[in-house]
XYZ file of N, CA and C in Angstrom:
264
model
N -27.221 1.007 -12.286
C -26.722 -0.337 -12.187
C -25.675 -0.606 -13.237
N -25.301 -1.845 -13.331
C -24.328 -2.275 -14.326
C -22.903 -2.159 -13.832
N -21.978 -2.445 -14.721
C -20.558 -2.391 -14.407
C -19.988 -1.045 -14.820
N -19.066 -0.535 -14.006
C -18.406 0.721 -14.315
C -16.901 0.520 -14.206
N -16.181 1.073 -15.149
C -14.723 0.979 -15.122
C -14.182 1.901 -14.051
N -13.090 1.502 -13.456
C -12.437 2.303 -12.436
C -10.948 2.063 -12.459
N -10.241 2.739 -11.571
C -8.796 2.583 -11.493
C -8.324 2.828 -10.070
N -7.318 2.073 -9.691
C -6.646 2.241 -8.403
C -5.151 2.206 -8.697
N -4.407 3.130 -8.113
C -2.945 3.081 -8.221
C -2.377 2.850 -6.833
N -1.292 2.108 -6.782
C -0.616 1.817 -5.520
C 0.855 2.140 -5.690
N 1.370 2.988 -4.809
C 2.780 3.351 -4.844
C 3.432 2.883 -3.552
N 4.527 2.144 -3.680
C 5.350 1.810 -2.515
C 6.408 2.897 -2.444
N 6.411 3.618 -1.330
C 7.306 4.766 -1.185
C 8.260 4.557 -0.013
N 9.353 5.295 -0.029
C 10.269 5.264 1.107
C 9.861 6.347 2.101
N 10.664 6.530 3.138
C 10.321 7.481 4.199
C 10.323 8.938 3.744
N 10.894 9.218 2.579
C 10.920 10.580 2.036
C 9.843 10.822 0.989
N 9.006 9.812 0.719
C 7.947 9.962 -0.272
C 8.387 9.675 -1.690
N 9.540 9.041 -1.845
C 10.050 8.699 -3.170
C 9.484 7.336 -3.562
N 8.923 7.269 -4.750
C 8.279 6.040 -5.217
C 9.336 4.978 -5.535
N 9.162 3.810 -4.938
C 10.054 2.680 -5.154
C 9.459 1.682 -6.159
N 8.135 1.563 -6.131
C 7.437 0.608 -6.992
C 6.018 1.116 -7.214
N 5.471 0.857 -8.379
C 4.103 1.301 -8.656
C 3.323 0.215 -9.396
N 2.063 0.117 -9.017
C 1.149 -0.852 -9.639
C -0.199 -0.183 -9.852
N -1.007 -0.795 -10.705
C -2.328 -0.241 -10.989
C -3.338 -1.366 -11.142
N -4.579 -1.015 -10.906
C -5.703 -1.906 -11.191
C -6.664 -1.082 -12.031
N -6.955 -1.568 -13.223
C -7.908 -0.897 -14.108
C -8.908 -1.931 -14.587
N -10.138 -1.512 -14.724
C -11.121 -2.425 -15.276
C -12.449 -2.343 -14.561
N -13.204 -3.404 -14.696
C -14.530 -3.456 -14.090
C -14.597 -4.591 -13.076
N -14.926 -4.264 -11.872
C -15.160 -5.192 -10.759
C -14.158 -6.331 -10.699
N -14.644 -7.540 -10.675
C -13.799 -8.716 -10.484
C -12.914 -9.025 -11.686
N -13.134 -8.371 -12.804
C -12.334 -8.605 -13.995
C -10.994 -7.861 -13.950
N -10.866 -6.890 -13.070
C -9.650 -6.089 -12.984
C -8.509 -6.911 -12.395
N -7.301 -6.659 -12.866
C -6.109 -7.357 -12.387
C -5.030 -6.345 -12.034
N -4.188 -6.693 -11.061
C -3.064 -5.839 -10.684
C -1.967 -5.987 -11.732
N -1.475 -4.841 -12.207
C -0.413 -4.827 -13.212
C 0.658 -3.825 -12.803
N 1.881 -4.060 -13.277
C 2.943 -3.082 -13.054
C 2.564 -1.772 -13.728
N 3.035 -0.668 -13.147
C 2.736 0.670 -13.663
C 4.051 1.442 -13.693
N 4.935 1.104 -14.621
C 6.284 1.682 -14.640
C 6.308 3.162 -14.995
N 7.435 3.787 -14.671
C 7.657 5.180 -15.042
C 7.585 6.158 -13.890
N 7.283 5.687 -12.704
C 7.160 6.582 -11.552
C 8.281 6.398 -10.537
N 9.080 5.359 -10.677
C 10.140 5.063 -9.738
C 11.121 6.228 -9.653
N 11.498 6.575 -8.419
C 12.447 7.668 -8.202
C 11.818 9.045 -8.123
N 10.518 9.141 -8.297
C 9.832 10.441 -8.250
C 9.165 10.640 -6.902
N 8.996 11.888 -6.510
C 8.314 12.237 -5.272
C 6.806 12.149 -5.505
N 6.125 11.361 -4.693
C 4.698 11.105 -4.900
C 3.868 12.387 -4.806
N 4.266 13.337 -3.987
C 3.510 14.577 -3.829
C 3.537 15.481 -5.042
N 4.451 15.232 -5.975
C 4.561 16.066 -7.182
C 3.775 15.522 -8.370
N 3.135 14.379 -8.221
C 2.422 13.775 -9.353
C 1.157 14.547 -9.701
N 0.791 14.518 -10.974
C -0.437 15.170 -11.433
C -1.024 14.380 -12.603
N -2.189 14.802 -13.063
C -2.824 14.136 -14.204
C -1.952 14.215 -15.452
N -1.105 15.220 -15.535
C -0.230 15.375 -16.703
C 0.819 14.272 -16.802
N 1.057 13.553 -15.709
C 2.046 12.486 -15.721
C 1.544 11.228 -16.410
N 0.245 11.150 -16.677
C -0.345 9.979 -17.337
C -1.351 10.425 -18.401
N -0.946 11.390 -19.222
C -1.831 11.991 -20.221
C -2.463 10.991 -21.179
N -1.733 9.971 -21.571
C -2.217 9.057 -22.602
C -3.077 7.936 -22.044
N -3.383 7.987 -20.756
C -4.165 6.924 -20.118
C -5.625 7.322 -19.960
N -6.420 6.376 -19.548
C -7.841 6.586 -19.295
C -8.027 7.623 -18.195
N -9.103 8.393 -18.245
C -9.313 9.469 -17.277
C -9.395 8.950 -15.844
N -9.915 7.740 -15.635
C -9.975 7.195 -14.283
C -8.582 6.940 -13.719
N -7.659 6.521 -14.563
C -6.293 6.290 -14.116
C -5.599 7.614 -13.810
N -5.824 8.614 -14.644
C -5.246 9.942 -14.382
C -5.754 10.491 -13.054
N -7.045 10.334 -12.798
C -7.646 10.811 -11.555
C -7.086 10.049 -10.353
N -6.860 8.761 -10.505
C -6.312 7.957 -9.408
C -4.903 8.418 -9.039
N -4.082 8.757 -10.029
C -2.734 9.263 -9.767
C -2.803 10.603 -9.040
N -3.675 11.474 -9.508
C -3.838 12.777 -8.857
C -4.325 12.601 -7.417
N -5.268 11.710 -7.206
C -5.784 11.454 -5.862
C -4.705 10.894 -4.940
N -3.825 10.054 -5.475
C -2.733 9.501 -4.667
C -1.826 10.618 -4.159
N -1.498 11.565 -5.025
C -0.646 12.688 -4.628
C -1.340 13.549 -3.579
N -2.618 13.836 -3.782
C -3.360 14.664 -2.821
C -3.516 13.962 -1.471
N -3.776 12.674 -1.500
C -3.919 11.913 -0.257
C -2.605 11.897 0.505
N -1.501 11.719 -0.190
C -0.184 11.729 0.454
C 0.081 13.089 1.110
N -0.209 14.165 0.388
C 0.018 15.503 0.941
C -0.824 15.738 2.193
N -2.086 15.320 2.147
C -2.965 15.477 3.317
C -2.454 14.669 4.493
N -2.033 13.457 4.233
C -1.517 12.595 5.290
C -0.280 13.205 5.931
N 0.647 13.680 5.111
C 1.886 14.246 5.640
C 1.633 15.542 6.393
N 0.700 16.336 5.933
C 0.370 17.573 6.638
C -0.210 17.265 8.008
N -1.118 16.329 8.079
C -1.713 15.940 9.356
C -0.703 15.321 10.288
N 0.189 14.507 9.750
C 1.201 13.851 10.565
C 2.185 14.868 11.121
N 2.543 15.874 10.327
C 3.459 16.914 10.797
C 2.839 17.716 11.931
N 1.535 18.022 11.824
C 0.861 18.778 12.867
C 0.775 17.979 14.158
N 0.541 16.668 14.057
C 0.488 15.827 15.241
C 1.836 15.805 15.956
N 2.920 15.783 15.215
C 4.255 15.785 15.827
C 4.507 17.085 16.568
N 4.104 18.211 15.968
C 4.304 19.511 16.627
C 3.511 19.585 17.923
N 2.287 19.151 17.892
C 1.449 19.175 19.083
C 2.049 18.297 20.161
N 2.542 17.127 19.777
C 3.144 16.212 20.734
C 4.379 16.792 21.409
N 5.152 17.588 20.697
C 6.363 18.181 21.263
C 6.038 19.326 22.193
N 4.917 19.998 22.004
C 4.558 21.134 22.848
C 4.087 20.682 24.235
N 3.578 19.490 24.348
C 3.030 19.008 25.616
C 4.099 18.671 26.610
């Protein structure tokens, strides 16, 4: 039980996966607030890693890494769906 700290990162990207805007939520439950998360603009989201946020809390580093992995999985699945659609 009790409260646990967590982190969520949100990247607004263009059609090529380039980050246009970034925000983060860090904290515990309802106390967390959305804040700007500068320093990622112009970068490809799939290239991000925990090393890009070394000085931050481990939950925030993990959230950035998860964002990159989720993007890669999404793009891989989307590419396969397009190929299958063209074969039919």
